[in-house]
CSV table of C-alpha atoms in Angstrom, one decimal:
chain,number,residue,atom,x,y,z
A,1,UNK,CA,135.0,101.6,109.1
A,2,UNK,CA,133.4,98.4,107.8
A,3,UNK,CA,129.9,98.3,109.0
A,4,UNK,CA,131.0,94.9,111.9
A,5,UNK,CA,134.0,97.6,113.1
A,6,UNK,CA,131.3,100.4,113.2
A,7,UNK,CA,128.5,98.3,115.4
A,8,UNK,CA,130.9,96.5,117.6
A,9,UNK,CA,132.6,99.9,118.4
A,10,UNK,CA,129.1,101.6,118.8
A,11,UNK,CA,128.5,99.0,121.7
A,12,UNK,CA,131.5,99.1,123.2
A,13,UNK,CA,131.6,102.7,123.4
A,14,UNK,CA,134.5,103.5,121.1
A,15,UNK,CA,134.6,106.1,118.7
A,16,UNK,CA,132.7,105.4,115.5
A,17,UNK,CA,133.3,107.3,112.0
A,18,UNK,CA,129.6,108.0,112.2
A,19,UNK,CA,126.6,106.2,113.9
A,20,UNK,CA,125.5,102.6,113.2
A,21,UNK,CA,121.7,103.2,111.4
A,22,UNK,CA,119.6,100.4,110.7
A,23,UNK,CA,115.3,100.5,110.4
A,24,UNK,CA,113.0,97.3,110.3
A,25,UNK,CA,109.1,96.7,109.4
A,26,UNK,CA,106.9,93.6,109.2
A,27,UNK,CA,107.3,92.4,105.8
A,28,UNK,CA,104.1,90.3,105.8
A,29,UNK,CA,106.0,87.1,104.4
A,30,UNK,CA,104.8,84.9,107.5
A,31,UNK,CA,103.3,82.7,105.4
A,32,UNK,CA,106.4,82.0,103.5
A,33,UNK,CA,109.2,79.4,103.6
A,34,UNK,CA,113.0,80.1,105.2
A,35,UNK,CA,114.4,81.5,101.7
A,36,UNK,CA,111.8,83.7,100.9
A,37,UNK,CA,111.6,85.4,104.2
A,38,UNK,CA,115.6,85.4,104.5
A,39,UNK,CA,115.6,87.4,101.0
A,40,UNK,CA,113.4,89.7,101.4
A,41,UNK,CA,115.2,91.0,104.5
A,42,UNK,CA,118.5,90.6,102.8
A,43,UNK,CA,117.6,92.6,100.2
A,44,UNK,CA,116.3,95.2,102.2
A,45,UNK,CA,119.5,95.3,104.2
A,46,UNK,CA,121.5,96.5,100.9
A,47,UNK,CA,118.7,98.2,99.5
A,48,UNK,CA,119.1,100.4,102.3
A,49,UNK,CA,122.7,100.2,102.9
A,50,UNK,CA,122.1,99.5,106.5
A,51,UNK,CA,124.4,98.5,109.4
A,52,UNK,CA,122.8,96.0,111.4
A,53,UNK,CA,120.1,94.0,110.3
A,54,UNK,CA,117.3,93.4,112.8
A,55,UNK,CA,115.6,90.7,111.3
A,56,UNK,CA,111.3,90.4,112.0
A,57,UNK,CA,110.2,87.3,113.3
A,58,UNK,CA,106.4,86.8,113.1
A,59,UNK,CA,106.1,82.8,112.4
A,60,UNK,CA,103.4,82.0,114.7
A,61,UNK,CA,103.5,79.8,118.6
A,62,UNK,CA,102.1,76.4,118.0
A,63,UNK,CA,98.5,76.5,119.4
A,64,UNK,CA,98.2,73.0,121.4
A,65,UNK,CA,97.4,70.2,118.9
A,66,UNK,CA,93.3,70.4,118.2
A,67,UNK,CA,92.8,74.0,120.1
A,68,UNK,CA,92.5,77.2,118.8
A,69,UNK,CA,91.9,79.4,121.6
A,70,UNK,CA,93.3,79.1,125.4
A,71,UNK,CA,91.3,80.9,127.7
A,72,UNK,CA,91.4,78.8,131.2
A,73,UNK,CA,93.6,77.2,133.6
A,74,UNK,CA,92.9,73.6,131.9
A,75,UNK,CA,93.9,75.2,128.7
A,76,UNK,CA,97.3,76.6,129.7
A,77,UNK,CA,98.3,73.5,131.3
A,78,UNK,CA,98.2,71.9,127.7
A,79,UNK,CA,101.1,74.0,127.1
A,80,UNK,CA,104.6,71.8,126.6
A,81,UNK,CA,108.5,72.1,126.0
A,82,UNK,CA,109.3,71.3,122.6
A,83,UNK,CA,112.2,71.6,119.7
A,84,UNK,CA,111.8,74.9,118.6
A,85,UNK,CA,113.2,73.7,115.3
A,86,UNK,CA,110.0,71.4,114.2
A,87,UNK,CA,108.0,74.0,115.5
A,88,UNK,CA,106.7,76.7,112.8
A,89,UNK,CA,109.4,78.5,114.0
A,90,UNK,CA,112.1,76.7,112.6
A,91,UNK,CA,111.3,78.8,109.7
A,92,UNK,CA,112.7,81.3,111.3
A,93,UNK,CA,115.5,79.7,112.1
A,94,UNK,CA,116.2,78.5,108.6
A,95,UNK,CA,115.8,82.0,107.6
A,96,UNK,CA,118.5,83.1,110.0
A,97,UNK,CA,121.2,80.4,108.8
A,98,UNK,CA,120.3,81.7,105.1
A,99,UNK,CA,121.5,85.1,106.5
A,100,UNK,CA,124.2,83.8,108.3
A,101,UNK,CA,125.6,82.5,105.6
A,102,UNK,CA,124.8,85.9,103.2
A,103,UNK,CA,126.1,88.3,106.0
A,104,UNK,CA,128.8,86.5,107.4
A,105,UNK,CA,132.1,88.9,107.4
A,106,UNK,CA,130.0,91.9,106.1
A,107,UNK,CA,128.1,93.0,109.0
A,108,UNK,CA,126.2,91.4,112.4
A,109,UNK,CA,122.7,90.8,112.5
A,110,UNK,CA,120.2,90.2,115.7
A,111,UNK,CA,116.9,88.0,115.9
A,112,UNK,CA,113.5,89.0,117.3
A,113,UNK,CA,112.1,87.3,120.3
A,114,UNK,CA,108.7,88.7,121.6
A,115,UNK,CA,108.9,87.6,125.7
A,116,UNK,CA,107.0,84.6,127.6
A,117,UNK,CA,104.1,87.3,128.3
A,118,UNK,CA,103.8,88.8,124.7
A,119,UNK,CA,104.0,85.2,123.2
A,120,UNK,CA,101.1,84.4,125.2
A,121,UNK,CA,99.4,87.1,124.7
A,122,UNK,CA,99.4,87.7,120.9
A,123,UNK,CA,99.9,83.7,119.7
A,124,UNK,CA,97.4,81.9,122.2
A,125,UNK,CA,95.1,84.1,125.0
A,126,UNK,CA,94.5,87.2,123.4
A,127,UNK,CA,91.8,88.8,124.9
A,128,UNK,CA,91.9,86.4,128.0
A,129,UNK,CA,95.4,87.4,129.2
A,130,UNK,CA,93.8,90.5,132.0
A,131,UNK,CA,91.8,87.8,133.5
A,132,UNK,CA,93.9,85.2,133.3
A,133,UNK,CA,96.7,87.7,135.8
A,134,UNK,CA,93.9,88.4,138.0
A,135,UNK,CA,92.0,85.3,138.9
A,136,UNK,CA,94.6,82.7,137.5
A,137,UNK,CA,97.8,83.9,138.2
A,138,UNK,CA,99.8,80.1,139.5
A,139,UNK,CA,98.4,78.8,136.2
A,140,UNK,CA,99.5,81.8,134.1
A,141,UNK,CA,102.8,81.6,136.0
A,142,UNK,CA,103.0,78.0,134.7
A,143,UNK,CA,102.2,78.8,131.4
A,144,UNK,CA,105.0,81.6,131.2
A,145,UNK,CA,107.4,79.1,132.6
A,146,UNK,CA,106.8,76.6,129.5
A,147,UNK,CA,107.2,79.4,126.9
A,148,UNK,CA,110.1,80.6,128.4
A,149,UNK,CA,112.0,77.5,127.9
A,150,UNK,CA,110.7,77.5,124.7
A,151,UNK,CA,112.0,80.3,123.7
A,152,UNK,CA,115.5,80.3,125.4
A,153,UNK,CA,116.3,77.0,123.4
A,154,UNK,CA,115.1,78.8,120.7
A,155,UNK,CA,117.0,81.6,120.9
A,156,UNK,CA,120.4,79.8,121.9
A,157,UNK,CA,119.6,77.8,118.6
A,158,UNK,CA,119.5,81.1,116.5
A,159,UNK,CA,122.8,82.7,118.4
A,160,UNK,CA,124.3,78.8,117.4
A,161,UNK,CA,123.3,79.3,113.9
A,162,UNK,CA,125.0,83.0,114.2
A,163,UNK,CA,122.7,86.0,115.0
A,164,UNK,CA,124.9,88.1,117.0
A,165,UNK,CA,122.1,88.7,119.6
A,166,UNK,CA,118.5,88.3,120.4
A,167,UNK,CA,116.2,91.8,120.2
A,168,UNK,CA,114.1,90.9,123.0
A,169,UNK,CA,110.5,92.7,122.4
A,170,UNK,CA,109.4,93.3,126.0
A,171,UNK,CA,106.0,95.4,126.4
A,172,UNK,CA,106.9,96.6,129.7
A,173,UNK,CA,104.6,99.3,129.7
A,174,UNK,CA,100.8,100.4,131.5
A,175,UNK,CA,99.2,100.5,128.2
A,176,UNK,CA,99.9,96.3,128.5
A,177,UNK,CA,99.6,95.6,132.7
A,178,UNK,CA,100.3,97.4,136.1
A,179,UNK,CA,103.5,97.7,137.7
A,180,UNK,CA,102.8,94.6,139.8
A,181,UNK,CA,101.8,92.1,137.0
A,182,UNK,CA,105.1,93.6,135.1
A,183,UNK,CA,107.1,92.4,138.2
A,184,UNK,CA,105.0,89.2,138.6
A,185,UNK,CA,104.4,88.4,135.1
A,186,UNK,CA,107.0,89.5,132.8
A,187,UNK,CA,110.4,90.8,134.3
A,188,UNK,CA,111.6,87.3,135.9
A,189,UNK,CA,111.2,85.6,132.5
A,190,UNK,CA,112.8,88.2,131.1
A,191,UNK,CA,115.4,88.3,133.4
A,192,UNK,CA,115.8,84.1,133.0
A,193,UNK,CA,115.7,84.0,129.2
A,194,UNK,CA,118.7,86.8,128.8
A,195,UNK,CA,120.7,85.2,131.6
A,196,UNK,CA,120.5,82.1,129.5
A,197,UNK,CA,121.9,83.8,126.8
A,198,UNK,CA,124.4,86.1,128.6
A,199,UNK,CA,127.6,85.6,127.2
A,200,UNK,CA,126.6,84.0,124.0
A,201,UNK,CA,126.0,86.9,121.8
A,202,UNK,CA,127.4,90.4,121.6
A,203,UNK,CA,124.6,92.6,120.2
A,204,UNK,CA,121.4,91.7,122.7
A,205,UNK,CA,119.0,94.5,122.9
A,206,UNK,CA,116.0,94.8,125.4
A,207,UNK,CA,113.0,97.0,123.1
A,208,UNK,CA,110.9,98.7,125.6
A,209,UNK,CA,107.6,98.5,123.4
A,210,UNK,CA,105.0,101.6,124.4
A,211,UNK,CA,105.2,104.5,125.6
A,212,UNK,CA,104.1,104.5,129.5
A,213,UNK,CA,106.8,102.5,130.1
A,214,UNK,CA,108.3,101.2,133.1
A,215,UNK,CA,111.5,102.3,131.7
A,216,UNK,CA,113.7,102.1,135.0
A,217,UNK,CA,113.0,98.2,135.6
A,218,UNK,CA,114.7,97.4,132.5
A,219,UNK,CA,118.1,99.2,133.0
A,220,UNK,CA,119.3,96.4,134.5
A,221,UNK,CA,118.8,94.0,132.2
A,222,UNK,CA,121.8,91.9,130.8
A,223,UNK,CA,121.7,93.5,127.3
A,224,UNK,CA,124.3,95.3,125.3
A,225,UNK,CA,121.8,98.1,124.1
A,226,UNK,CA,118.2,99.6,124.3
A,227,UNK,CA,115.4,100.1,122.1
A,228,UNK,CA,112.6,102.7,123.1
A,229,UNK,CA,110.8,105.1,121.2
A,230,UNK,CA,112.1,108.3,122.4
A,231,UNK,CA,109.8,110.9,120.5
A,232,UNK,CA,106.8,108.6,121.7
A,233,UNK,CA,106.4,108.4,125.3
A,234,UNK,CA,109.9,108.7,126.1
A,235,UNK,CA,112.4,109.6,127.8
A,236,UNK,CA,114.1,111.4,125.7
A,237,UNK,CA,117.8,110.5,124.5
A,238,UNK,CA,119.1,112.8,126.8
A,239,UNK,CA,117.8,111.6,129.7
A,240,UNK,CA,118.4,108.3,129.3
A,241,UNK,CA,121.7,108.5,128.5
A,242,UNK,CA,121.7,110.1,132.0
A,243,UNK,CA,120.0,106.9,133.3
A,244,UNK,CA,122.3,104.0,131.9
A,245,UNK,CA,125.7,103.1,130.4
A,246,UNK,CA,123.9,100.5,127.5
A,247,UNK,CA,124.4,101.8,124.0
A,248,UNK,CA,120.9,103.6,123.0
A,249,UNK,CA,119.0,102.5,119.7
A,250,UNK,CA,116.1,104.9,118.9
A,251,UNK,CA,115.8,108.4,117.6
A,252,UNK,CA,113.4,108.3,114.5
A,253,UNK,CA,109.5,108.2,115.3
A,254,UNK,CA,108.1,105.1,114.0
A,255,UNK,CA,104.7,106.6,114.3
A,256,UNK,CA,104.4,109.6,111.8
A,257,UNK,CA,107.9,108.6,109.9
A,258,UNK,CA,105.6,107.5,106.5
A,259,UNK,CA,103.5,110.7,106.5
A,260,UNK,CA,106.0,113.2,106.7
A,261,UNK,CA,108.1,115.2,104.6
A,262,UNK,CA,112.0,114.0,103.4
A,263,UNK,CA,112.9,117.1,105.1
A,264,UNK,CA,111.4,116.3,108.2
A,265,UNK,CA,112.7,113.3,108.4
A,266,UNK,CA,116.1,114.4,107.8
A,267,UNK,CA,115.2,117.6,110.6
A,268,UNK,CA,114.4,113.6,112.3
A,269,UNK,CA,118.0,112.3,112.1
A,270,UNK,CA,119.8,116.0,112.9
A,271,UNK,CA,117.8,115.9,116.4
A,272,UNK,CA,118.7,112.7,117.5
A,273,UNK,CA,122.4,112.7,116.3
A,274,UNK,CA,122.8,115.3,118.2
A,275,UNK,CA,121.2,114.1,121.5
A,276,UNK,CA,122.6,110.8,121.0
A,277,UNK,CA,126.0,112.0,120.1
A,278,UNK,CA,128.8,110.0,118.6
A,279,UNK,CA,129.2,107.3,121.0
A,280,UNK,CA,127.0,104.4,122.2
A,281,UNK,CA,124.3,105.2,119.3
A,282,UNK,CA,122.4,103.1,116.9
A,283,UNK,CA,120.0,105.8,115.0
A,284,UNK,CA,116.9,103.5,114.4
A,285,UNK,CA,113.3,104.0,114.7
A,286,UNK,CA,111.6,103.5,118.4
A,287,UNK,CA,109.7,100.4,116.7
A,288,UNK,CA,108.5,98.9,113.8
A,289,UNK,CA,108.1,101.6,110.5
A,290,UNK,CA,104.6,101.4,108.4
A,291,UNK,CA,105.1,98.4,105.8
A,292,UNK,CA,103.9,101.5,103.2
A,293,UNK,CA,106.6,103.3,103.7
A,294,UNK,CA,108.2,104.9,100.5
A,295,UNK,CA,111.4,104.3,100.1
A,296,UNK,CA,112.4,107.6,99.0
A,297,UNK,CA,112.2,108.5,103.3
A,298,UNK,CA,113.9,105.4,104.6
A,299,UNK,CA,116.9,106.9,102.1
A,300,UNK,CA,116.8,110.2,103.2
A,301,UNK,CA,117.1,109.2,106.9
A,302,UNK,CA,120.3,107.1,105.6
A,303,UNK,CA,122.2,109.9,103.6
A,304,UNK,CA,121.6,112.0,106.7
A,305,UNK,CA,123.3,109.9,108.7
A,306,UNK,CA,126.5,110.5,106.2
A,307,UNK,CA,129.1,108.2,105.7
């Protein structure tokens, strides 16, 4: 199988001659224009003879024009719609027809969208974000309602300029907010920006990012396959493949995978191939690897893997 037949049978369930693997780290290149971030990750696609690409995404949300912190309900109601291609993200986007272009025919590659609530979080409130949910929750919804158009046009504009999905970061986890401010906060937007885009890919994945996660509020979500981090925090392969029909993504543990042995890592790949089995399975890490990472492991994981 070429590596397209081997993902698009992987999500649709069919046998595969052995499971799609792919990894992904922050390259650190958000400082740079469209071509140099698209060939970095190009070439670490074939460097590492990889089957999907997941391609990082860390150009930054525009601050509002003359602000550089947003901390108040007056500050959040700055926030407006705009063309996610004159935005800094548009470098992203250039980056992604770069790809497009390099990849098309060989194998599929997805785009990274962090949600309305992590956008807000990381790019703009920071440290204001708990308060903000408890004494300013109307504004914050506002707020998340901007973003979120934001970021649907911006990720219909990369499926238009031919990622074949989005890989929706969603930190739905206690380590982030309570169970309430998840259902308040974060899973609506969710649930808008993917219906937007239902139909209009054919590799969307939903990453759970944490470990407490509130892993059963996401089973529902219009995706074709989930990201978690099995080994940290859980559950484990096995039980969620008990728990839902989408193709699983996870298996390696992004955590200690740079400190440990070749061995180990391979002992790494043996586990989860056989939890995972030969269906429905994408062998990747359960988030982002260490940028130091020698390549001498990410290979080993791959020659485990066979094929």
């Amino acid at each position: 199988m070429d590596k397209i037949e081997r993902m698009r049978a992987a999500l649709a369930g069919r046998p595969v001659d052995r499971p799609p693997f792919t990894v992904w780290y922050h390259f650190g290149n958000q400082h740079a224009p469209a071509a140099v971030a698209a060939q970095v990750q190009l070439d670490f696609f074939a460097h590492y003879d990889l089957d999907l690409l997941k391609m990082m995404n860390d150009y930054d949300y525009p601050m509002p024009a003359g602000m550089d912190v947003m901390a108040t309900p007056a500050d959040l109601g700055r926030l407006e719609p705009f063309d996610p291609a004159s935005a800094p993200m548009g470098a992203q986007l250039g980056a992604v027809e770069i790809v497009a272009r390099a990849l098309k025919g060989k194998a599929l590659f997805v785009d990274t969208v962090f949600n309305a609530w992590n956008t807000l979080k990381r790019n703009l409130v920071r440290e204001a974000m708990s308060r903000l949910m408890a004494e300013h929750p109307e504004a914050l919804e506002a707020a998340l309602r901007v973003i979120n158009g934001n970021l649907i046009r911006y990720a219909q504009a990369s499926l238009e300029r031919g990622a074949a999905g989005i890989f929706l970061s969603v930190p739905a986890t206690a380590e982030s907010l309570t169970l309430p401010q998840y259902e308040r906060f974060m899973r609506p937007f969710d649930l808008e920006l993917l219906g937007a885009i239902r139909g209009r890919g054919e590799c969307h994945v939903v990453h759970a990012h944490g470990e407490r996660l509130y892993f059963d509020r996401l089973l529902d979500y219009p995706a074709h396959a989930l990201s978690w981090a099995d080994v940290n925090g859980g559950p484990s392969i096995a039980e969620a493949r008990k728990r839902t029909t989408l193709t699983l993504m996870t298996g390696l543990d992004h955590v200690k995978f740079a400190e440990v042995s070749a061995g180990l890592v391979r002992e790494q790949v043996g586990r989860a191939l056989a939890e995972g089995g030969r269906e429905r399975f994408i062998l990747a890490p359960g988030c982002s690897l260490p940028t130091y990472t020698y390549p001498p492991l990410i290979r080993a994981a791959r020659a485990a893997v066979g094929g």
